[in-house]
CSV table of C-alpha atoms in Angstrom, one decimal:
chain,number,residue,atom,x,y,z
A,873,UNK,CA,-28.3,3.1,-32.0
A,874,UNK,CA,-27.3,6.6,-30.7
A,875,UNK,CA,-23.5,7.0,-29.7
A,876,UNK,CA,-24.9,8.3,-25.9
A,877,UNK,CA,-26.8,5.0,-25.6
A,878,UNK,CA,-24.2,2.8,-26.8
A,879,UNK,CA,-22.0,3.9,-24.5
A,880,UNK,CA,-24.4,3.5,-21.3
A,881,UNK,CA,-23.8,-0.1,-22.4
A,882,UNK,CA,-20.2,0.0,-22.5
A,883,UNK,CA,-20.5,1.6,-19.0
A,884,UNK,CA,-22.4,-1.4,-17.4
A,885,UNK,CA,-19.4,-3.5,-18.9
A,886,UNK,CA,-16.5,-1.1,-17.6
A,887,UNK,CA,-15.3,-1.0,-20.9
A,888,UNK,CA,-14.9,1.9,-23.1
A,889,UNK,CA,-16.6,2.4,-26.4
A,890,UNK,CA,-13.6,1.4,-28.7
A,891,UNK,CA,-13.2,-2.4,-26.6
A,892,UNK,CA,-11.6,-4.8,-28.5
A,893,UNK,CA,-14.4,-7.7,-29.0
A,894,UNK,CA,-12.4,-10.0,-26.9
A,895,UNK,CA,-12.6,-7.9,-23.9
A,896,UNK,CA,-16.1,-7.2,-24.3
A,897,UNK,CA,-16.4,-11.1,-24.0
A,898,UNK,CA,-14.2,-10.7,-20.8
A,899,UNK,CA,-15.7,-8.1,-19.4
A,900,UNK,CA,-18.9,-9.6,-19.7
A,901,UNK,CA,-17.8,-13.3,-18.1
A,902,UNK,CA,-15.4,-11.6,-15.6
A,903,UNK,CA,-18.2,-9.2,-14.1
A,904,UNK,CA,-20.8,-12.1,-14.2
A,905,UNK,CA,-18.7,-14.8,-12.4
A,906,UNK,CA,-18.3,-11.4,-9.6
A,907,UNK,CA,-22.4,-10.3,-9.3
A,908,UNK,CA,-22.9,-14.2,-9.5
A,909,UNK,CA,-21.4,-14.4,-5.8
A,910,UNK,CA,-18.8,-16.0,-7.1
A,911,UNK,CA,-16.1,-14.1,-6.2
A,912,UNK,CA,-14.2,-13.6,-2.6
A,913,UNK,CA,-14.6,-9.4,-2.8
A,914,UNK,CA,-18.6,-9.4,-2.5
A,915,UNK,CA,-18.6,-12.3,0.4
A,916,UNK,CA,-17.5,-9.7,3.4
A,917,UNK,CA,-20.6,-7.2,2.2
A,918,UNK,CA,-22.7,-10.0,3.3
A,919,UNK,CA,-26.4,-8.3,3.1
A,920,UNK,CA,-25.0,-4.8,2.7
A,921,UNK,CA,-25.2,-5.9,-0.6
A,922,UNK,CA,-28.8,-7.6,-1.3
A,923,UNK,CA,-28.9,-11.0,-3.4
A,924,UNK,CA,-32.1,-8.1,-5.4
A,925,UNK,CA,-29.4,-5.9,-6.2
A,926,UNK,CA,-27.1,-8.3,-7.3
A,927,UNK,CA,-29.7,-10.3,-10.0
A,928,UNK,CA,-30.4,-6.0,-11.0
A,929,UNK,CA,-26.8,-5.8,-11.9
A,930,UNK,CA,-26.4,-9.1,-13.3
A,931,UNK,CA,-29.5,-8.3,-15.9
A,932,UNK,CA,-28.1,-5.3,-16.7
A,933,UNK,CA,-24.6,-6.6,-17.7
A,934,UNK,CA,-26.9,-9.8,-19.8
A,935,UNK,CA,-28.2,-6.8,-21.4
A,936,UNK,CA,-25.7,-4.9,-22.0
A,937,UNK,CA,-23.8,-7.2,-23.5
A,938,UNK,CA,-26.3,-9.1,-25.7
A,939,UNK,CA,-27.4,-5.2,-27.0
A,940,UNK,CA,-23.2,-4.5,-27.6
A,941,UNK,CA,-22.9,-7.8,-29.5
A,942,UNK,CA,-25.9,-7.1,-31.5
A,943,UNK,CA,-24.4,-3.7,-32.5
A,944,UNK,CA,-20.7,-5.7,-33.6
A,945,UNK,CA,-22.7,-8.1,-35.8
A,946,UNK,CA,-20.5,-8.9,-38.3
A,947,UNK,CA,-17.4,-8.8,-36.8
A,948,UNK,CA,-18.9,-10.9,-33.6
A,949,UNK,CA,-19.5,-13.6,-35.9
A,950,UNK,CA,-15.8,-14.4,-37.1
A,951,UNK,CA,-14.0,-13.7,-34.2
A,952,UNK,CA,-13.1,-16.6,-31.9
A,953,UNK,CA,-13.2,-14.9,-28.7
A,954,UNK,CA,-10.1,-15.4,-26.1
A,955,UNK,CA,-11.6,-16.2,-23.2
A,956,UNK,CA,-8.4,-15.0,-21.6
A,957,UNK,CA,-10.3,-14.9,-18.2
A,958,UNK,CA,-11.5,-18.0,-18.1
A,959,UNK,CA,-7.7,-19.2,-19.0
A,960,UNK,CA,-6.9,-17.1,-16.1
A,961,UNK,CA,-8.5,-18.9,-13.7
A,962,UNK,CA,-7.6,-22.3,-15.0
A,963,UNK,CA,-4.5,-21.8,-14.7
A,964,UNK,CA,-3.2,-24.0,-11.9
A,965,UNK,CA,-5.0,-26.8,-12.3
A,966,UNK,CA,-4.2,-30.5,-13.0
A,967,UNK,CA,-3.8,-31.9,-16.0
A,968,UNK,CA,-6.8,-34.1,-15.8
A,969,UNK,CA,-10.0,-32.4,-17.1
A,970,UNK,CA,-11.6,-30.4,-13.6
A,971,UNK,CA,-14.6,-30.3,-15.7
A,972,UNK,CA,-15.2,-34.4,-15.1
A,973,UNK,CA,-14.2,-34.4,-11.7
A,974,UNK,CA,-16.5,-33.7,-8.3
A,975,UNK,CA,-14.7,-32.1,-5.5
A,976,UNK,CA,-15.9,-34.2,-2.7
A,977,UNK,CA,-14.2,-34.4,0.5
A,978,UNK,CA,-12.4,-37.5,-0.4
A,979,UNK,CA,-11.3,-35.9,-3.6
A,980,UNK,CA,-9.6,-33.2,-2.2
A,981,UNK,CA,-7.6,-35.4,0.1
A,982,UNK,CA,-6.3,-37.5,-3.1
A,983,UNK,CA,-5.7,-34.3,-4.7
A,984,UNK,CA,-3.8,-33.0,-1.9
A,985,UNK,CA,-2.3,-36.2,-1.3
A,986,UNK,CA,-0.8,-36.5,-4.7
A,987,UNK,CA,0.5,-33.1,-4.2
A,988,UNK,CA,2.4,-34.4,-0.8
A,989,UNK,CA,1.4,-31.5,1.3
A,990,UNK,CA,-0.2,-33.0,4.8
A,991,UNK,CA,-3.0,-32.3,6.7
A,992,UNK,CA,-0.4,-29.8,8.7
A,993,UNK,CA,1.6,-27.9,6.7
A,994,UNK,CA,-1.8,-27.1,4.8
A,995,UNK,CA,-2.8,-25.8,8.0
A,996,UNK,CA,-0.2,-24.0,8.7
A,997,UNK,CA,0.1,-22.3,5.6
A,998,UNK,CA,-3.8,-21.5,5.3
A,999,UNK,CA,-4.4,-20.5,9.0
A,1000,UNK,CA,-6.9,-22.7,9.2
A,1001,UNK,CA,-7.0,-25.2,12.6
A,1002,UNK,CA,-6.2,-29.0,11.4
A,1003,UNK,CA,-9.3,-29.9,12.8
A,1004,UNK,CA,-11.5,-28.3,10.3
A,1005,UNK,CA,-9.2,-29.5,7.5
A,1006,UNK,CA,-9.1,-33.0,8.4
A,1007,UNK,CA,-13.2,-32.6,9.3
A,1008,UNK,CA,-13.7,-31.2,5.6
A,1009,UNK,CA,-12.4,-33.9,3.8
A,1010,UNK,CA,-13.8,-36.6,5.6
A,1011,UNK,CA,-16.8,-34.5,5.3
A,1012,UNK,CA,-18.0,-34.5,8.6
A,1013,UNK,CA,-20.6,-31.9,7.6
A,1014,UNK,CA,-22.2,-31.6,11.2
A,1015,UNK,CA,-18.8,-30.1,12.5
A,1016,UNK,CA,-18.2,-27.7,9.7
A,1017,UNK,CA,-18.9,-23.9,9.5
A,1018,UNK,CA,-21.8,-21.6,7.7
A,1019,UNK,CA,-21.6,-21.9,3.8
A,1020,UNK,CA,-20.4,-18.4,3.8
A,1021,UNK,CA,-17.7,-19.2,5.6
A,1022,UNK,CA,-17.5,-22.9,3.9
A,1023,UNK,CA,-16.8,-21.1,0.6
A,1024,UNK,CA,-14.2,-19.0,1.5
A,1025,UNK,CA,-12.4,-22.1,3.6
A,1026,UNK,CA,-13.0,-24.4,0.1
A,1027,UNK,CA,-11.5,-21.6,-2.2
A,1028,UNK,CA,-8.4,-21.1,-0.1
A,1029,UNK,CA,-7.5,-24.6,0.4
A,1030,UNK,CA,-8.5,-25.2,-3.6
A,1031,UNK,CA,-6.5,-22.1,-4.3
A,1032,UNK,CA,-3.5,-23.7,-2.6
A,1033,UNK,CA,-3.6,-27.1,-4.2
A,1034,UNK,CA,-3.6,-25.8,-7.9
A,1035,UNK,CA,-7.0,-26.8,-7.9
A,1036,UNK,CA,-9.8,-24.5,-9.6
A,1037,UNK,CA,-11.3,-22.5,-6.7
A,1038,UNK,CA,-15.0,-21.6,-7.9
A,1039,UNK,CA,-15.5,-25.4,-9.1
A,1040,UNK,CA,-14.1,-26.9,-5.8
A,1041,UNK,CA,-16.3,-24.6,-3.7
A,1042,UNK,CA,-19.6,-25.3,-6.0
A,1043,UNK,CA,-19.1,-29.4,-5.9
A,1044,UNK,CA,-18.2,-29.7,-2.3
A,1045,UNK,CA,-21.1,-27.4,-1.6
A,1046,UNK,CA,-23.5,-29.2,-3.3
A,1047,UNK,CA,-22.7,-32.3,-1.7
A,1048,UNK,CA,-22.6,-29.9,1.6
A,1049,UNK,CA,-26.0,-28.5,1.3
A,1050,UNK,CA,-27.8,-31.5,-0.3
A,1051,UNK,CA,-27.0,-32.7,3.4
A,1052,UNK,CA,-28.7,-29.6,4.9
A,1053,UNK,CA,-32.0,-30.2,3.4
A,1054,UNK,CA,-32.0,-34.3,4.5
A,1055,UNK,CA,-31.6,-33.0,8.3
A,1056,UNK,CA,-33.0,-30.0,8.7
A,1057,UNK,CA,-36.4,-27.9,8.1
A,1058,UNK,CA,-36.5,-25.2,5.8
A,1059,UNK,CA,-35.3,-22.3,7.4
A,1060,UNK,CA,-37.9,-19.7,8.1
A,1061,UNK,CA,-38.8,-17.0,5.0
A,1062,UNK,CA,-36.5,-14.3,5.3
A,1063,UNK,CA,-34.2,-15.4,7.5
A,1064,UNK,CA,-30.4,-13.8,7.4
A,1065,UNK,CA,-27.9,-15.5,5.4
A,1066,UNK,CA,-25.3,-14.4,8.2
A,1067,UNK,CA,-27.6,-16.4,10.9
A,1068,UNK,CA,-25.5,-19.4,12.3
A,1069,UNK,CA,-27.5,-22.2,13.0
B,1151,UNK,CA,-9.3,18.9,10.9
B,1152,UNK,CA,-6.9,20.8,9.2
B,1153,UNK,CA,-6.9,23.0,6.7
B,1154,UNK,CA,-6.0,21.8,3.2
B,1155,UNK,CA,-4.6,25.1,2.3
B,1156,UNK,CA,-0.1,23.6,1.9
B,1157,UNK,CA,2.9,25.9,2.0
B,1158,UNK,CA,4.9,23.7,0.2
B,1159,UNK,CA,4.4,21.6,-2.7
B,1160,UNK,CA,4.8,18.6,-1.9
B,1161,UNK,CA,2.7,16.0,-2.2
B,1162,UNK,CA,0.9,13.6,1.2
B,1163,UNK,CA,0.5,9.6,0.0
B,1164,UNK,CA,-1.2,8.5,2.6
B,1165,UNK,CA,-1.0,4.2,2.7
B,1166,UNK,CA,-2.8,2.4,4.9
B,1167,UNK,CA,-6.0,-0.3,4.4
B,1168,UNK,CA,-7.3,-1.4,7.8
B,1169,UNK,CA,-5.7,-5.3,8.6
B,1170,UNK,CA,-2.2,-5.6,9.6
B,1171,UNK,CA,0.4,-7.9,7.4
B,1172,UNK,CA,-0.7,-7.1,4.0
B,1173,UNK,CA,3.1,-5.2,3.7
B,1174,UNK,CA,1.8,-1.5,4.1
B,1175,UNK,CA,5.3,-0.7,5.5
B,1176,UNK,CA,6.7,-2.9,2.1
B,1177,UNK,CA,5.0,-0.9,-0.2
B,1178,UNK,CA,5.7,2.2,1.2
B,1179,UNK,CA,9.5,1.8,1.5
B,1180,UNK,CA,9.2,0.4,-2.1
B,1181,UNK,CA,7.8,3.2,-3.5
B,1182,UNK,CA,9.3,5.5,-1.4
B,1183,UNK,CA,12.5,4.2,-2.6
B,1184,UNK,CA,11.1,4.0,-6.3
B,1185,UNK,CA,10.6,8.0,-6.1
B,1186,UNK,CA,14.0,8.5,-4.6
B,1187,UNK,CA,15.9,6.8,-7.4
B,1188,UNK,CA,14.5,8.7,-9.9
B,1189,UNK,CA,14.9,12.1,-8.2
B,1190,UNK,CA,11.9,13.3,-5.7
B,1191,UNK,CA,12.8,14.5,-2.6
B,1192,UNK,CA,11.1,11.7,-0.1
B,1193,UNK,CA,10.7,11.9,3.0
B,1194,UNK,CA,8.6,8.7,4.9
B,1195,UNK,CA,6.7,8.8,8.0
B,1196,UNK,CA,5.9,6.4,10.5
B,1197,UNK,CA,2.2,6.4,12.4
B,1198,UNK,CA,2.2,2.9,13.1
B,1199,UNK,CA,1.1,3.5,16.3
B,1200,UNK,CA,2.6,0.9,18.3
B,1201,UNK,CA,3.9,-1.4,15.2
B,1202,UNK,CA,6.4,1.2,14.1
B,1203,UNK,CA,8.8,-0.8,12.2
B,1204,UNK,CA,9.6,1.7,9.4
B,1205,UNK,CA,13.0,2.0,10.1
B,1206,UNK,CA,13.9,-1.3,10.2
B,1207,UNK,CA,13.6,-1.7,6.6
B,1208,UNK,CA,16.9,1.3,6.4
B,1209,UNK,CA,18.9,-1.0,9.0
B,1210,UNK,CA,18.5,1.4,11.6
B,1211,UNK,CA,17.8,-0.5,14.6
B,1212,UNK,CA,18.1,2.4,17.9
B,1213,UNK,CA,17.0,5.3,16.1
B,1214,UNK,CA,18.1,8.5,17.9
B,1215,UNK,CA,14.5,10.8,17.0
B,1216,UNK,CA,11.3,9.4,17.0
B,1217,UNK,CA,7.4,10.6,16.5
B,1218,UNK,CA,8.0,10.5,20.5
B,1219,UNK,CA,9.9,13.3,20.8
B,1220,UNK,CA,6.9,15.3,19.2
B,1221,UNK,CA,4.6,14.0,21.4
B,1222,UNK,CA,6.0,14.0,24.0
B,1223,UNK,CA,9.2,16.9,24.2
B,1224,UNK,CA,6.6,18.9,21.2
B,1225,UNK,CA,9.7,18.8,19.1
B,1226,UNK,CA,9.0,19.5,15.6
B,1227,UNK,CA,8.7,17.7,12.8
B,1228,UNK,CA,11.1,18.8,10.9
B,1229,UNK,CA,14.0,18.0,13.8
B,1230,UNK,CA,13.1,14.6,14.0
B,1231,UNK,CA,14.4,14.3,9.2
B,1232,UNK,CA,17.0,11.7,9.6
B,1233,UNK,CA,18.6,10.9,6.2
B,1234,UNK,CA,18.7,7.3,5.0
B,1235,UNK,CA,21.4,5.6,3.0
B,1236,UNK,CA,19.2,6.0,0.4
B,1237,UNK,CA,20.2,9.6,-1.2
B,1238,UNK,CA,17.0,12.0,-1.7
B,1239,UNK,CA,15.3,9.9,0.8
B,1240,UNK,CA,15.0,10.6,5.0
B,1241,UNK,CA,12.7,9.5,6.8
B,1242,UNK,CA,10.5,10.4,10.3
B,1243,UNK,CA,10.9,6.7,12.7
B,1244,UNK,CA,7.3,6.7,14.0
B,1245,UNK,CA,6.4,6.4,17.7
B,1246,UNK,CA,8.9,3.2,19.1
B,1247,UNK,CA,7.6,4.0,22.8
B,1248,UNK,CA,4.0,2.2,21.7
B,1249,UNK,CA,2.2,5.4,23.0
B,1250,UNK,CA,-1.3,4.3,22.5
B,1251,UNK,CA,-3.4,6.0,19.5
B,1252,UNK,CA,-6.4,7.2,21.7
B,1253,UNK,CA,-3.5,9.2,23.8
B,1254,UNK,CA,-2.9,11.9,21.1
B,1255,UNK,CA,-4.8,15.2,21.8
B,1256,UNK,CA,-7.0,16.8,19.4
B,1257,UNK,CA,-4.5,20.1,19.6
B,1258,UNK,CA,-1.8,17.3,18.9
B,1259,UNK,CA,-3.4,15.4,15.9
B,1260,UNK,CA,-4.0,19.2,13.9
B,1261,UNK,CA,-0.1,20.1,14.9
B,1262,UNK,CA,1.3,17.5,13.4
B,1263,UNK,CA,-0.9,17.2,10.2
B,1264,UNK,CA,0.2,21.1,10.0
B,1265,UNK,CA,3.9,20.0,10.1
B,1266,UNK,CA,3.4,17.3,7.9
B,1267,UNK,CA,2.3,19.4,5.2
B,1268,UNK,CA,4.8,21.4,5.4
B,1269,UNK,CA,8.1,18.8,5.4
B,1270,UNK,CA,10.3,19.8,2.8
B,1271,UNK,CA,9.7,17.3,-0.2
B,1272,UNK,CA,8.1,16.6,-3.1
B,1273,UNK,CA,6.5,13.7,-1.5
B,1274,UNK,CA,5.7,12.4,2.1
B,1275,UNK,CA,4.4,8.9,2.9
B,1276,UNK,CA,3.0,8.0,5.1
B,1277,UNK,CA,3.3,4.4,6.7
B,1278,UNK,CA,0.0,4.6,8.5
B,1279,UNK,CA,-0.5,1.3,9.8
B,1280,UNK,CA,-3.0,-1.3,10.5
B,1281,UNK,CA,-6.7,0.0,12.3
B,1282,UNK,CA,-9.0,2.6,11.3
B,1283,UNK,CA,-8.9,4.2,14.4
B,1284,UNK,CA,-10.2,8.1,14.0
B,1285,UNK,CA,-6.7,9.2,14.6
B,1286,UNK,CA,-5.3,6.7,11.3
B,1287,UNK,CA,-8.7,7.9,9.4
B,1288,UNK,CA,-7.9,11.8,9.7
B,1289,UNK,CA,-4.0,11.0,8.3
B,1290,UNK,CA,-6.0,9.1,5.8
B,1291,UNK,CA,-7.5,11.8,4.6
B,1292,UNK,CA,-5.3,14.8,4.1
B,1293,UNK,CA,-3.2,12.8,1.8
B,1294,UNK,CA,-3.6,14.0,-1.8
B,1295,UNK,CA,-3.0,10.4,-2.4
B,1296,UNK,CA,-5.0,7.9,-0.5
B,1297,UNK,CA,-3.8,4.6,-1.1
B,1298,UNK,CA,-4.4,0.7,0.6
B,1299,UNK,CA,-2.4,-2.1,0.5
B,1300,UNK,CA,-4.7,-5.6,0.0
B,1301,UNK,CA,-3.7,-9.4,-0.3
B,1302,UNK,CA,-5.6,-11.4,-1.6
B,1303,UNK,CA,-7.9,-12.9,1.1
B,1304,UNK,CA,-11.3,-12.4,2.6
B,1305,UNK,CA,-10.7,-11.4,6.3
B,1306,UNK,CA,-8.1,-9.0,4.2
B,1307,UNK,CA,-10.5,-7.6,1.8
B,1308,UNK,CA,-13.3,-7.0,4.4
B,1309,UNK,CA,-10.9,-5.1,6.9
B,1310,UNK,CA,-10.4,-3.0,3.5
B,1311,UNK,CA,-14.1,-2.2,3.0
B,1312,UNK,CA,-14.2,-1.9,6.7
B,1313,UNK,CA,-11.3,0.7,6.7
B,1314,UNK,CA,-12.5,2.4,2.9
B,1315,UNK,CA,-16.2,3.0,4.4
B,1316,UNK,CA,-14.9,4.7,7.7
B,1317,UNK,CA,-12.8,7.0,6.3
B,1318,UNK,CA,-15.4,8.0,3.5
B,1319,UNK,CA,-17.7,8.4,6.6
B,1320,UNK,CA,-16.2,10.4,8.5
B,1321,UNK,CA,-15.3,12.5,5.5
B,1322,UNK,CA,-19.0,12.9,4.7
B,1323,UNK,CA,-19.1,13.7,8.6
B,1324,UNK,CA,-16.7,16.3,8.4
B,1325,UNK,CA,-17.5,18.2,5.7
B,1326,UNK,CA,-20.7,18.7,6.8
B,1327,UNK,CA,-19.8,19.6,10.6
B,1328,UNK,CA,-17.1,22.8,8.6
B,1329,UNK,CA,-20.9,23.7,6.4
B,1330,UNK,CA,-22.7,23.4,9.8
B,1331,UNK,CA,-24.3,20.6,9.1
B,1332,UNK,CA,-23.3,19.4,12.8
B,1333,UNK,CA,-24.5,16.2,13.4
B,1334,UNK,CA,-27.4,15.4,10.6
B,1335,UNK,CA,-25.0,12.5,9.3
B,1336,UNK,CA,-24.6,10.5,12.8
B,1337,UNK,CA,-28.5,11.0,13.5
B,1338,UNK,CA,-30.2,10.1,9.8
B,1339,UNK,CA,-27.2,7.3,10.3
B,1340,UNK,CA,-28.2,6.2,13.9
B,1341,UNK,CA,-31.9,6.0,12.7
B,1342,UNK,CA,-31.3,4.6,9.5
B,1343,UNK,CA,-34.4,1.7,10.2
B,1344,UNK,CA,-36.7,4.2,10.0
B,1345,UNK,CA,-35.4,5.9,6.8
B,1346,UNK,CA,-34.5,2.4,5.4
B,1347,UNK,CA,-31.4,2.9,4.7
B,1348,UNK,CA,-28.8,-0.2,5.0
B,1349,UNK,CA,-25.8,1.2,3.9
B,1350,UNK,CA,-23.9,4.0,3.6
B,1351,UNK,CA,-24.0,4.6,-0.1
B,1352,UNK,CA,-28.2,4.8,0.7
B,1353,UNK,CA,-27.2,7.2,3.4
B,1354,UNK,CA,-25.2,9.7,1.1
B,1355,UNK,CA,-27.3,9.0,-2.2
B,1356,UNK,CA,-31.1,10.1,1.1
B,1357,UNK,CA,-28.6,13.2,1.8
B,1358,UNK,CA,-28.4,14.3,-1.9
B,1359,UNK,CA,-31.2,14.1,-2.7
B,1360,UNK,CA,-33.2,15.3,0.0
B,1361,UNK,CA,-31.3,18.9,1.0
B,1362,UNK,CA,-30.1,19.9,-2.5
B,1363,UNK,CA,-27.4,21.8,-1.3
B,1364,UNK,CA,-25.8,19.4,1.2
B,1365,UNK,CA,-26.0,17.4,-2.8
B,1366,UNK,CA,-23.7,20.9,-3.6
B,1367,UNK,CA,-21.2,20.4,-0.9
B,1368,UNK,CA,-21.4,16.4,-0.8
B,1369,UNK,CA,-20.9,16.3,-5.2
B,1370,UNK,CA,-18.1,19.1,-4.6
B,1371,UNK,CA,-16.3,17.7,-1.3
B,1372,UNK,CA,-16.4,14.0,-2.8
B,1373,UNK,CA,-15.1,14.5,-6.2
B,1374,UNK,CA,-11.6,13.8,-4.4
B,1375,UNK,CA,-12.4,11.2,-2.6
B,1376,UNK,CA,-10.7,8.4,-4.6
B,1377,UNK,CA,-8.3,5.2,-3.1
B,1378,UNK,CA,-5.6,3.7,-4.9
B,1379,UNK,CA,-5.5,0.2,-4.2
B,1380,UNK,CA,-2.2,-1.7,-4.6
B,1381,UNK,CA,-2.7,-5.4,-4.3
B,1382,UNK,CA,-0.2,-7.6,-2.3
B,1383,UNK,CA,1.2,-11.7,-2.2
B,1384,UNK,CA,-0.4,-12.4,-5.5
B,1385,UNK,CA,0.1,-15.6,-6.5
B,1386,UNK,CA,-1.7,-15.7,-9.8
B,1387,UNK,CA,-3.6,-14.7,-12.6
B,1388,UNK,CA,-6.9,-15.1,-10.8
B,1389,UNK,CA,-5.6,-13.0,-7.7
B,1390,UNK,CA,-4.4,-10.1,-9.9
B,1391,UNK,CA,-8.2,-9.6,-11.4
B,1392,UNK,CA,-9.3,-8.8,-7.9
B,1393,UNK,CA,-8.0,-5.8,-8.0
B,1394,UNK,CA,-10.3,-5.1,-11.6
B,1395,UNK,CA,-13.5,-6.6,-9.1
B,1396,UNK,CA,-13.1,-3.9,-6.2
B,1397,UNK,CA,-12.7,-1.2,-8.4
B,1398,UNK,CA,-15.9,-2.6,-9.6
B,1399,UNK,CA,-17.5,-3.1,-6.7
B,1400,UNK,CA,-16.7,-0.1,-4.5
B,1401,UNK,CA,-17.9,2.3,-7.3
B,1402,UNK,CA,-21.8,0.0,-6.8
B,1403,UNK,CA,-21.3,-0.4,-3.2
B,1404,UNK,CA,-20.3,3.0,-1.6
B,1405,UNK,CA,-20.5,5.3,-5.6
B,1406,UNK,CA,-16.6,6.2,-5.3
B,1407,UNK,CA,-13.7,5.8,-7.9
B,1408,UNK,CA,-10.9,3.3,-7.5
B,1409,UNK,CA,-7.3,3.5,-8.7
B,1410,UNK,CA,-6.0,-0.2,-9.3
B,1411,UNK,CA,-2.9,1.0,-9.4
B,1412,UNK,CA,-0.6,-2.1,-9.7
B,1413,UNK,CA,0.0,-5.2,-7.3
B,1414,UNK,CA,3.8,-7.2,-6.2
B,1415,UNK,CA,3.7,-11.1,-6.4
B,1416,UNK,CA,4.3,-12.7,-3.9
B,1417,UNK,CA,7.8,-14.0,-3.1
B,1418,UNK,CA,9.7,-15.8,-0.8
B,1419,UNK,CA,13.2,-13.2,-1.0
B,1420,UNK,CA,11.0,-10.7,0.0
B,1421,UNK,CA,8.8,-12.3,2.6
B,1422,UNK,CA,11.8,-13.1,3.7
B,1423,UNK,CA,13.6,-9.7,3.8
B,1424,UNK,CA,11.0,-8.4,5.7
B,1425,UNK,CA,10.5,-11.5,8.7
B,1426,UNK,CA,14.0,-11.0,9.4
B,1427,UNK,CA,14.1,-7.4,9.1
B,1428,UNK,CA,17.0,-6.9,6.2
B,1429,UNK,CA,17.4,-3.6,5.1
B,1430,UNK,CA,16.7,-5.1,1.9
B,1431,UNK,CA,15.4,-1.7,0.1
B,1432,UNK,CA,18.6,-0.8,-0.9
B,1433,UNK,CA,18.7,-3.7,-3.0
B,1434,UNK,CA,15.5,-4.8,-3.9
B,1435,UNK,CA,16.4,-4.6,-7.6
B,1436,UNK,CA,17.3,-8.2,-6.4
B,1437,UNK,CA,14.2,-9.2,-5.4
B,1438,UNK,CA,12.4,-9.1,-9.1
B,1439,UNK,CA,9.4,-7.5,-8.1
B,1440,UNK,CA,11.4,-3.8,-9.4
B,1441,UNK,CA,9.6,-3.5,-12.7
B,1442,UNK,CA,5.7,-4.2,-10.0
B,1443,UNK,CA,6.7,-1.1,-7.4
B,1444,UNK,CA,7.9,1.2,-11.1
B,1445,UNK,CA,4.2,0.5,-12.5
B,1446,UNK,CA,2.3,0.6,-9.7
B,1447,UNK,CA,4.3,3.9,-8.5
B,1448,UNK,CA,3.8,5.6,-11.8
B,1449,UNK,CA,0.8,4.9,-11.6
B,1450,UNK,CA,0.1,6.3,-8.0
B,1451,UNK,CA,2.3,9.3,-9.6
B,1452,UNK,CA,-0.1,10.0,-13.0
B,1453,UNK,CA,-3.5,8.5,-10.8
B,1454,UNK,CA,-3.5,5.9,-13.3
B,1455,UNK,CA,-5.2,2.2,-13.2
B,1456,UNK,CA,-2.8,-1.1,-14.3
B,1457,UNK,CA,-3.3,-2.0,-17.8
B,1458,UNK,CA,-4.0,-5.3,-16.8
B,1459,UNK,CA,-4.5,-8.7,-20.2
B,1460,UNK,CA,-8.3,-9.1,-20.0
B,1461,UNK,CA,-9.1,-6.6,-18.0
B,1462,UNK,CA,-9.7,-3.2,-19.4
């Protein structure tokens, strides 16, 4: 592959062309998470950063990653990647295998109780309303805000208790969305994501 | 806008970021303290209109001189500089009488900028306070280093985007105005739907593509538009990595480079000192964040990025 083409691939992963393989893995993972909409960094941009754009970026990232790995195949096969980005995320998680847990409202309450944190303290620390936290744990979905806001709140909640924020938000929102699908007709085509019901 | 020409060799660093309570004053005074300890002549200017409190970080509770005299009595800025207990570091206290930002006249603003540029210092650090008022944005834009302070929270990130976006929009508008394209930016932005433009980057791209002359101007004038990001009150590695994510997103969203200068870990000691308005800066080494301040300030000097394991 010509040098310039290769440099462009590294640019996509936001790396210099001499980056160690470990950085290639880490950057790929980090950017993939970021543009999958998992990050609070993209959330505030809403519709200004369209899903179409995210999808395109994700495709570029995957393409660059695959091509870079192919170009370094001998090295890639003998080096065990150190997923430090993954490790960072799990740094504050519980000793039990977090992948095996489904973070429902009651499960979150249990985790909070185990840490001996009262709802009152949590409310003060996170600057979230007591009522909201209570409803969140009790899964009174009808009282909760739209998913886009809820995700941020869940992540704040999880981070404070040392739970994996992305997984907590994903698990909880899966339940929330299942409830939503059951109770309301599907939104019309092209409805704004920010639209409040 | 004020002319960019400088009389002195000193550099202006402006510290803003949109949201209140992110620690702009803390970062300003810490970075200033580090520079002064390094032997640079430093003047801190408190431009937090309505919320001036930089002086309290230095144990001055009733300042004798403040920006109020500049605005109300026409005092010269140089006469308002007071020394602090810290060698090499002096201070201009903010307008402690809470004059509304929009009461500042255009000519006062120009005079203020001229005099800030003439201050006798190697580094002038300007604490901008919260908000995205035009006066705040203009002060941000005259700086040699535009620094934003952020905490890892959605609202703070949102406010920061707003602040940077407005700064860029104003910069583009002012630049093109200087070149005689007075209302073109606002005109197109107001009709952006009919142009199929959804954000500022697309507007800039549109201007570049449609008018090659404007493209040349923007290439030239926007090359200096670089933001330095400082993350404050981080609690874990994930928070630390937010800086890298913001860098990535800002390049794709606005097309502007961000330097992730560094971060300061959350610490009860700092939080307490700030809350109690303790003049802790003179012994900030004791708060445990001295190393982080050193790294981020050195990166600010060099316009470099922090080296984070796992992030290139």
